[in-house]
């Protein structure tokens, strides 16, 4: 054996002695087995479908809380129980189930990933982290989480909860979380190489979400308090006070183009960008000041019926709702009846339903969705009264 091998062993021993992984893994896994959250994607680890369910959950959990994801996850798995089922879905079908969850590119990327796995990997979700990272929307964290949680393999999976727990336990510089991230990843890799990666990763997540919270951590109940440097030194700060940012305001007009038969025109948003590929009523651009009324500017049958406000993560939007009467006989296609509340399922953020409510008050309205036969980007909504 060469010099490099012995040098590696010495470094490994020094790191192990420095971070003492057994002081974390044993008490944490014991605590996790007694206190773990009952999450639906954790109930399939002994089933061949487990990697698929973990894949779906990880896509949904990006920038979204567990509580929000739960209802969407159950509906999604009920609709597409396996990766093969999902690979045969269309973008419109996925976006319908995804509606209201936000960050719609995640749903589109999940569908793309599913199709790649089905066609290029014999419908088997890879175990290799580098391979997983090549899939649309799968980055360093998600690929590591899938490897550890689905396949019980060591990884560097670090989310905000794990980052906080490790930073506090070793009392790393809380003012520089980005600089510490690689160190935290290396520690997590060491920990997951020492004992059950799946239980350890999920244990760190659950500990961070329940006890080792950003504010007022419940240290007395923490299974790691004996070795926690922050607990010993009574220093629990983790995040700096954020400077309050002024949220930009944007304005626009949204047009309800109504036919004499009571149908409305919809358009589909662009392939990329905010709310990509979702349906909406025709709108102007969203600007810092109200944009010029260049859309249907010469049309006389226009009526302002109200305003709709919505807050995105990085700006707030105020839309002036304008009703336009329009005559056309060009309705040719298949009609799919939806109850009015189902309008939310074809439009992100449920704004379409809110706009409709500006026009009418009543719960007995049905809505029919008319799909065009050609490759246009518009559809029509027809209102039909219940008998």
Short mmCIF file of C-alpha atoms in Angstrom, two decimals:
data_model
loop_
_atom_site.label_atom_id
_atom_site.label_comp_id
_atom_site.label_asym_id
_atom_site.label_seq_id
_atom_site.Cartn_x
_atom_site.Cartn_y
_atom_site.Cartn_z
CA UNK A 1 0.00 0.00 0.00
CA UNK A 2 1.31 3.40 -0.99
CA UNK A 3 1.92 6.58 0.93
CA UNK A 4 -1.32 8.17 -0.30
CA UNK A 5 -3.42 5.38 1.19
CA UNK A 6 -1.93 5.80 4.66
CA UNK A 7 -2.20 9.58 4.39
CA UNK A 8 -5.92 9.20 3.57
CA UNK A 9 -6.44 6.88 6.56
CA UNK A 10 -4.73 9.35 8.91
CA UNK A 11 -6.86 12.25 7.63
CA UNK A 12 -10.00 10.14 7.99
CA UNK A 13 -9.12 9.25 11.57
CA UNK A 14 -8.42 12.89 12.41
CA UNK A 15 -11.74 14.00 10.91
CA UNK A 16 -13.59 11.23 12.73
CA UNK A 17 -12.00 12.22 16.01
CA UNK A 18 -12.77 15.90 15.38
CA UNK A 19 -16.45 15.45 14.53
CA UNK A 20 -17.21 12.31 16.58
CA UNK A 21 -20.02 11.01 14.32
CA UNK A 22 -21.15 8.38 16.85
CA UNK A 23 -22.11 11.16 19.26
CA UNK A 24 -24.72 12.26 16.72
CA UNK A 25 -25.79 9.16 14.84
CA UNK A 26 -26.73 6.86 17.73
CA UNK A 27 -28.88 9.26 19.79
CA UNK A 28 -30.38 10.91 16.70
CA UNK A 29 -31.47 7.69 15.00
CA UNK A 30 -32.90 6.40 18.28
CA UNK A 31 -34.87 9.64 18.70
CA UNK A 32 -36.01 9.60 15.07
CA UNK A 33 -37.44 6.10 15.28
CA UNK A 34 -39.63 7.19 18.17
CA UNK A 35 -40.54 10.68 16.96
CA UNK A 36 -40.48 10.67 13.16
CA UNK A 37 -43.20 12.46 11.25
CA UNK A 38 -45.80 10.28 9.59
CA UNK A 39 -45.31 11.32 5.97
CA UNK A 40 -46.85 9.31 3.12
CA UNK A 41 -43.64 9.03 1.08
CA UNK A 42 -41.96 7.40 4.08
CA UNK A 43 -44.38 4.49 4.04
CA UNK A 44 -43.01 2.82 0.92
CA UNK A 45 -39.35 2.15 1.72
CA UNK A 46 -39.80 -1.61 1.50
CA UNK A 47 -41.69 -1.29 -1.76
CA UNK A 48 -40.18 -1.15 -5.24
CA UNK A 49 -42.11 2.07 -5.88
CA UNK A 50 -40.29 3.94 -3.08
CA UNK A 51 -37.75 5.77 -5.31
CA UNK A 52 -40.58 7.16 -7.45
CA UNK A 53 -42.51 8.41 -4.43
CA UNK A 54 -39.37 10.04 -3.03
CA UNK A 55 -38.72 11.66 -6.42
CA UNK A 56 -42.23 13.15 -6.48
CA UNK A 57 -42.01 14.36 -2.88
CA UNK A 58 -38.62 16.01 -3.39
CA UNK A 59 -39.84 17.93 -6.44
CA UNK A 60 -42.88 19.13 -4.50
CA UNK A 61 -40.90 20.06 -1.38
CA UNK A 62 -38.62 22.49 -3.21
CA UNK A 63 -39.28 25.89 -1.60
CA UNK A 64 -42.58 24.55 -0.19
CA UNK A 65 -43.51 23.41 3.31
CA UNK A 66 -44.40 19.82 4.16
CA UNK A 67 -47.87 20.89 5.35
CA UNK A 68 -48.63 22.44 1.96
CA UNK A 69 -47.30 19.47 0.01
CA UNK A 70 -49.29 16.74 1.79
CA UNK A 71 -52.64 17.22 0.03
CA UNK A 72 -51.05 17.67 -3.38
CA UNK A 73 -48.84 14.63 -2.95
CA UNK A 74 -51.73 12.30 -2.17
CA UNK A 75 -53.72 13.49 -5.19
CA UNK A 76 -50.68 13.21 -7.43
CA UNK A 77 -49.86 9.64 -6.40
CA UNK A 78 -53.50 8.64 -6.68
CA UNK A 79 -53.53 9.96 -10.25
CA UNK A 80 -50.11 8.54 -11.24
CA UNK A 81 -49.16 5.70 -8.85
CA UNK A 82 -45.97 4.76 -10.72
CA UNK A 83 -43.32 6.42 -12.82
CA UNK A 84 -44.65 4.59 -15.87
CA UNK A 85 -48.08 6.12 -15.29
CA UNK A 86 -46.60 9.60 -14.95
CA UNK A 87 -44.43 9.22 -18.05
CA UNK A 88 -47.61 8.89 -20.12
CA UNK A 89 -49.14 12.09 -18.76
CA UNK A 90 -49.32 15.44 -20.54
CA UNK A 91 -48.08 18.78 -19.25
CA UNK A 92 -51.65 20.06 -19.00
CA UNK A 93 -52.65 17.10 -16.85
CA UNK A 94 -49.69 17.57 -14.50
CA UNK A 95 -50.25 21.33 -14.23
CA UNK A 96 -53.90 20.72 -13.39
CA UNK A 97 -52.96 18.59 -10.36
CA UNK A 98 -50.11 21.00 -9.52
CA UNK A 99 -52.34 24.08 -9.60
CA UNK A 100 -52.02 26.11 -6.41
CA UNK A 101 -48.73 24.50 -5.34
CA UNK A 102 -46.72 27.19 -7.14
CA UNK A 103 -43.38 27.13 -8.94
CA UNK A 104 -44.97 25.36 -11.89
CA UNK A 105 -41.68 24.64 -13.63
CA UNK A 106 -41.19 21.95 -10.96
CA UNK A 107 -44.19 20.03 -12.26
CA UNK A 108 -42.98 20.34 -15.85
CA UNK A 109 -39.46 19.24 -14.87
CA UNK A 110 -40.84 16.29 -12.90
CA UNK A 111 -42.73 15.14 -15.97
CA UNK A 112 -39.64 15.55 -18.17
CA UNK A 113 -37.56 13.59 -15.65
CA UNK A 114 -40.17 10.84 -15.50
CA UNK A 115 -40.13 10.44 -19.28
CA UNK A 116 -36.32 10.31 -19.35
CA UNK A 117 -36.26 7.66 -16.63
CA UNK A 118 -38.89 5.58 -18.43
CA UNK A 119 -37.33 5.77 -21.89
CA UNK A 120 -33.59 5.96 -21.15
CA UNK A 121 -33.22 4.09 -17.83
CA UNK A 122 -35.67 1.20 -18.27
CA UNK A 123 -38.06 2.92 -15.86
CA UNK A 124 -35.55 2.57 -12.99
CA UNK A 125 -34.64 5.70 -11.05
CA UNK A 126 -30.82 5.78 -10.89
CA UNK A 127 -28.94 5.55 -7.62
CA UNK A 128 -25.92 7.50 -8.83
CA UNK A 129 -25.92 11.12 -7.65
CA UNK A 130 -24.07 12.45 -10.70
CA UNK A 131 -26.59 10.77 -13.01
CA UNK A 132 -29.52 12.14 -11.02
CA UNK A 133 -28.11 15.66 -11.33
CA UNK A 134 -28.42 15.48 -15.12
CA UNK A 135 -32.23 15.33 -14.94
CA UNK A 136 -34.30 18.51 -15.43
CA UNK A 137 -34.78 20.38 -12.17
CA UNK A 138 -32.64 17.99 -10.10
CA UNK A 139 -29.76 19.74 -8.38
CA UNK A 140 -27.13 18.82 -5.83
CA UNK A 141 -29.45 18.64 -2.84
CA UNK A 142 -32.27 16.71 -4.50
CA UNK A 143 -29.95 14.15 -6.08
CA UNK A 144 -28.28 13.57 -2.71
CA UNK A 145 -31.62 13.34 -0.89
CA UNK A 146 -32.94 10.77 -3.37
CA UNK A 147 -29.77 8.68 -3.02
CA UNK A 148 -29.94 8.70 0.78
CA UNK A 149 -33.69 8.49 1.37
CA UNK A 150 -34.70 6.22 -1.51
CA UNK A 151 -31.61 4.00 -1.64
CA UNK A 152 -30.09 4.42 1.86
CA UNK A 153 -26.75 5.61 0.44
CA UNK A 154 -24.29 8.10 1.98
CA UNK A 155 -24.58 11.61 0.57
CA UNK A 156 -24.12 15.32 1.20
CA UNK A 157 -27.85 16.11 1.39
CA UNK A 158 -28.15 19.44 3.21
CA UNK A 159 -31.37 21.44 3.42
CA UNK A 160 -32.03 24.43 5.67
CA UNK A 161 -33.01 22.25 8.65
CA UNK A 162 -29.89 20.10 8.38
CA UNK A 163 -27.71 23.17 7.90
CA UNK A 164 -29.10 24.70 11.08
CA UNK A 165 -28.72 21.56 13.21
CA UNK A 166 -25.12 20.92 12.13
CA UNK A 167 -24.14 24.59 12.39
CA UNK A 168 -25.43 24.75 15.95
CA UNK A 169 -24.09 21.38 17.03
CA UNK A 170 -20.52 22.24 16.00
CA UNK A 171 -21.05 25.98 16.61
CA UNK A 172 -19.90 26.99 13.17
CA UNK A 173 -19.94 30.66 12.20
CA UNK A 174 -23.67 31.34 11.93
CA UNK A 175 -22.99 34.66 10.19
CA UNK A 176 -21.54 32.87 7.17
CA UNK A 177 -23.88 29.96 6.35
CA UNK A 178 -22.93 30.00 2.67
CA UNK A 179 -19.22 29.68 3.49
CA UNK A 180 -19.96 26.88 5.95
CA UNK A 181 -22.11 24.93 3.51
CA UNK A 182 -19.29 22.79 2.12
CA UNK A 183 -18.10 22.02 5.65
CA UNK A 184 -21.64 21.01 6.62
CA UNK A 185 -21.90 18.83 3.51
CA UNK A 186 -18.64 17.08 4.37
CA UNK A 187 -19.86 16.47 7.93
CA UNK A 188 -23.16 15.04 6.64
CA UNK A 189 -21.27 12.75 4.27
CA UNK A 190 -19.19 11.52 7.22
CA UNK A 191 -22.30 10.99 9.34
CA UNK A 192 -24.20 9.13 6.63
CA UNK A 193 -21.16 6.94 5.98
CA UNK A 194 -21.17 5.95 9.64
CA UNK A 195 -24.73 4.64 10.02
CA UNK A 196 -28.13 4.38 8.30
CA UNK A 197 -28.12 7.30 5.81
CA UNK A 198 -31.89 7.28 5.34
CA UNK A 199 -32.73 7.51 9.03
CA UNK A 200 -29.95 9.99 9.71
CA UNK A 201 -30.91 12.44 6.94
CA UNK A 202 -34.59 12.31 7.85
CA UNK A 203 -33.75 12.50 11.54
CA UNK A 204 -31.78 15.70 10.99
CA UNK A 205 -34.68 17.13 8.96
CA UNK A 206 -37.25 16.27 11.62
CA UNK A 207 -35.05 17.54 14.44
CA UNK A 208 -34.59 20.86 12.65
CA UNK A 209 -38.30 21.25 11.96
CA UNK A 210 -39.52 20.28 15.43
CA UNK A 211 -36.91 21.08 18.12
CA UNK A 212 -33.91 22.85 16.60
CA UNK A 213 -36.03 25.61 15.09
CA UNK A 214 -34.67 28.98 13.92
CA UNK A 215 -36.13 30.77 16.95
CA UNK A 216 -36.51 29.42 20.50
CA UNK A 217 -35.06 25.91 20.00
CA UNK A 218 -36.35 23.36 22.51
CA UNK A 219 -32.93 22.20 23.67
CA UNK A 220 -34.12 20.33 26.75
CA UNK A 221 -35.89 17.78 24.56
CA UNK A 222 -33.09 17.53 22.00
CA UNK A 223 -31.34 14.14 21.80
CA UNK A 224 -28.08 15.87 20.82
CA UNK A 225 -27.82 18.41 23.63
CA UNK A 226 -25.05 16.52 25.43
CA UNK A 227 -22.61 17.08 22.58
CA UNK A 228 -24.04 20.32 21.18
CA UNK A 229 -21.55 23.18 21.41
CA UNK A 230 -24.23 25.84 21.04
CA UNK A 231 -26.13 24.33 23.97
CA UNK A 232 -22.97 24.19 26.09
CA UNK A 233 -22.11 27.80 25.29
CA UNK A 234 -25.69 29.08 25.37
CA UNK A 235 -25.40 30.53 21.88
CA UNK A 236 -28.24 29.70 19.55
CA UNK A 237 -28.25 32.43 16.93
CA UNK A 238 -28.38 31.01 13.46
CA UNK A 239 -29.58 33.62 11.00
CA UNK A 240 -28.79 37.28 10.80
CA UNK A 241 -31.58 39.79 11.11
CA UNK A 242 -32.85 40.33 7.62
CA UNK A 243 -33.04 43.84 6.28
CA UNK A 244 -36.62 44.42 5.26
CA UNK A 245 -36.79 44.86 1.53
CA UNK A 246 -39.34 46.99 -0.22
CA UNK A 247 -41.47 44.62 -2.28
CA UNK A 248 -41.87 46.05 -5.81
CA UNK A 249 -45.40 46.72 -7.00
CA UNK A 250 -46.47 45.92 -10.54
CA UNK A 251 -49.62 46.77 -12.40
CA UNK A 252 -51.48 45.46 -15.39
CA UNK A 253 -54.82 44.99 -17.04
CA UNK A 254 -56.61 41.69 -17.45
CA UNK A 255 -59.30 41.38 -20.10
CA UNK A 256 -62.40 39.22 -19.79
CA UNK A 257 -63.35 38.90 -23.44
CA UNK A 258 -66.93 37.67 -23.31
CA UNK A 259 -68.93 36.35 -26.25
CA UNK A 260 -72.63 36.90 -26.56
CA UNK A 261 -73.16 33.22 -25.70
CA UNK A 262 -71.42 33.74 -22.34
CA UNK A 263 -68.00 32.19 -23.08
CA UNK A 264 -64.63 33.74 -22.22
CA UNK A 265 -61.32 33.75 -24.07
CA UNK A 266 -58.19 32.37 -22.39
CA UNK A 267 -54.57 32.43 -23.46
CA UNK A 268 -51.61 30.31 -22.46
CA UNK A 269 -48.47 31.87 -21.06
CA UNK A 270 -45.07 31.49 -22.69
CA UNK A 271 -43.01 28.29 -22.61
CA UNK A 272 -40.55 29.81 -20.13
CA UNK A 273 -40.64 32.33 -17.33
CA UNK A 274 -43.04 33.08 -14.49
CA UNK A 275 -46.12 30.81 -14.48
CA UNK A 276 -44.85 29.14 -17.66
CA UNK A 277 -47.46 27.32 -19.76
CA UNK A 278 -50.35 28.08 -17.44
CA UNK A 279 -53.69 29.46 -18.64
CA UNK A 280 -54.87 32.98 -17.96
CA UNK A 281 -57.22 35.65 -19.21
CA UNK A 282 -55.40 37.89 -21.73
CA UNK A 283 -53.32 40.52 -19.92
CA UNK A 284 -51.04 43.41 -20.64
CA UNK A 285 -47.44 43.31 -19.47
CA UNK A 286 -46.96 43.70 -15.71
CA UNK A 287 -45.13 47.00 -15.22
CA UNK A 288 -43.99 49.31 -12.43
CA UNK A 289 -46.62 51.78 -13.63
CA UNK A 290 -49.93 51.01 -15.28
CA UNK A 291 -49.09 50.11 -18.90
CA UNK A 292 -50.74 51.93 -21.81
CA UNK A 293 -54.12 50.55 -22.84
CA UNK A 294 -52.89 49.23 -26.18
CA UNK A 295 -54.87 45.99 -26.10
CA UNK A 296 -58.27 46.38 -27.83
CA UNK A 297 -57.71 50.11 -27.49
CA UNK A 298 -60.29 51.01 -30.11
CA UNK A 299 -62.91 48.59 -28.83
CA UNK A 300 -65.84 50.40 -27.27
CA UNK A 301 -67.66 47.71 -25.29
CA UNK A 302 -65.27 47.70 -22.32
CA UNK A 303 -66.15 47.97 -18.64
CA UNK A 304 -63.88 48.04 -15.56
CA UNK A 305 -65.37 45.59 -13.06
CA UNK A 306 -62.80 45.62 -10.26
CA UNK A 307 -59.24 44.79 -9.23
CA UNK A 308 -57.42 41.61 -8.21
CA UNK A 309 -54.26 41.60 -6.06
CA UNK A 310 -51.73 38.82 -5.75
CA UNK A 311 -48.36 38.57 -4.03
CA UNK A 312 -45.52 36.65 -5.64
CA UNK A 313 -42.28 35.89 -3.83
CA UNK A 314 -40.50 38.92 -5.28
CA UNK A 315 -43.25 41.42 -6.18
CA UNK A 316 -46.93 42.19 -5.71
CA UNK A 317 -49.32 42.47 -8.62
CA UNK A 318 -52.46 44.54 -9.04
CA UNK A 319 -54.60 43.72 -12.06
CA UNK A 320 -57.44 45.92 -13.21
CA UNK A 321 -60.20 43.62 -14.45
CA UNK A 322 -61.82 44.81 -17.69
CA UNK A 323 -64.85 43.08 -19.18
CA UNK A 324 -65.07 43.09 -22.98
CA UNK A 325 -68.14 42.00 -24.96
CA UNK A 326 -67.14 40.18 -28.12
CA UNK A 327 -69.12 38.50 -30.88
CA UNK A 328 -67.77 35.38 -32.58
CA UNK A 329 -69.16 32.10 -33.84
CA UNK A 330 -65.85 30.26 -33.98
CA UNK A 331 -66.50 27.53 -31.39
CA UNK A 332 -65.83 24.10 -32.86
CA UNK A 333 -64.21 21.81 -30.45
CA UNK A 334 -64.71 19.33 -27.63
CA UNK A 335 -66.40 20.62 -24.48
CA UNK A 336 -65.28 19.41 -21.04
CA UNK A 337 -67.63 20.56 -18.28
CA UNK A 338 -66.08 21.77 -15.04
CA UNK A 339 -67.72 23.22 -11.96
CA UNK A 340 -66.81 26.83 -11.51
CA UNK A 341 -64.49 26.14 -8.58
CA UNK A 342 -62.51 23.82 -10.88
CA UNK A 343 -61.46 26.86 -12.89
CA UNK A 344 -58.60 27.12 -10.41
CA UNK A 345 -57.17 23.91 -11.82
CA UNK A 346 -56.31 25.46 -15.16
CA UNK A 347 -54.79 28.62 -13.81
CA UNK A 348 -51.93 29.10 -11.41
CA UNK A 349 -52.64 30.75 -8.10
CA UNK A 350 -56.40 30.39 -8.54
CA UNK A 351 -56.56 33.95 -9.86
CA UNK A 352 -58.90 33.04 -12.70
CA UNK A 353 -61.62 32.04 -10.26
CA UNK A 354 -61.17 35.28 -8.34
CA UNK A 355 -61.54 37.28 -11.52
CA UNK A 356 -64.73 35.42 -12.44
CA UNK A 357 -66.13 36.29 -9.01
CA UNK A 358 -65.75 39.95 -9.91
CA UNK A 359 -68.42 39.35 -12.55
CA UNK A 360 -71.01 37.18 -10.90
CA UNK A 361 -72.23 35.89 -7.59
CA UNK A 362 -73.67 32.40 -7.38
CA UNK A 363 -72.65 28.81 -6.82
CA UNK A 364 -74.69 27.04 -9.50
CA UNK A 365 -72.58 28.03 -12.50
CA UNK A 366 -70.86 25.33 -14.51
CA UNK A 367 -67.92 26.12 -16.75
CA UNK A 368 -67.09 24.32 -19.99
CA UNK A 369 -63.57 24.34 -21.37
CA UNK A 370 -63.37 24.48 -25.19
CA UNK A 371 -60.03 23.22 -26.56
CA UNK A 372 -59.01 24.47 -30.04
CA UNK A 373 -58.29 21.85 -32.71
CA UNK A 374 -55.39 23.74 -34.24
CA UNK A 375 -52.13 24.84 -32.64
CA UNK A 376 -53.36 28.20 -31.37
CA UNK A 377 -52.59 29.24 -27.82
CA UNK A 378 -56.12 30.19 -26.79
CA UNK A 379 -59.06 28.31 -25.40
CA UNK A 380 -62.54 29.47 -24.50
CA UNK A 381 -64.58 29.14 -21.33
CA UNK A 382 -68.34 28.74 -21.71
CA UNK A 383 -70.67 29.24 -18.76
CA UNK A 384 -73.56 26.80 -18.48
CA UNK A 385 -76.30 27.09 -15.86
CA UNK A 386 -77.16 24.08 -13.73
CA UNK A 387 -80.72 22.79 -14.04
#
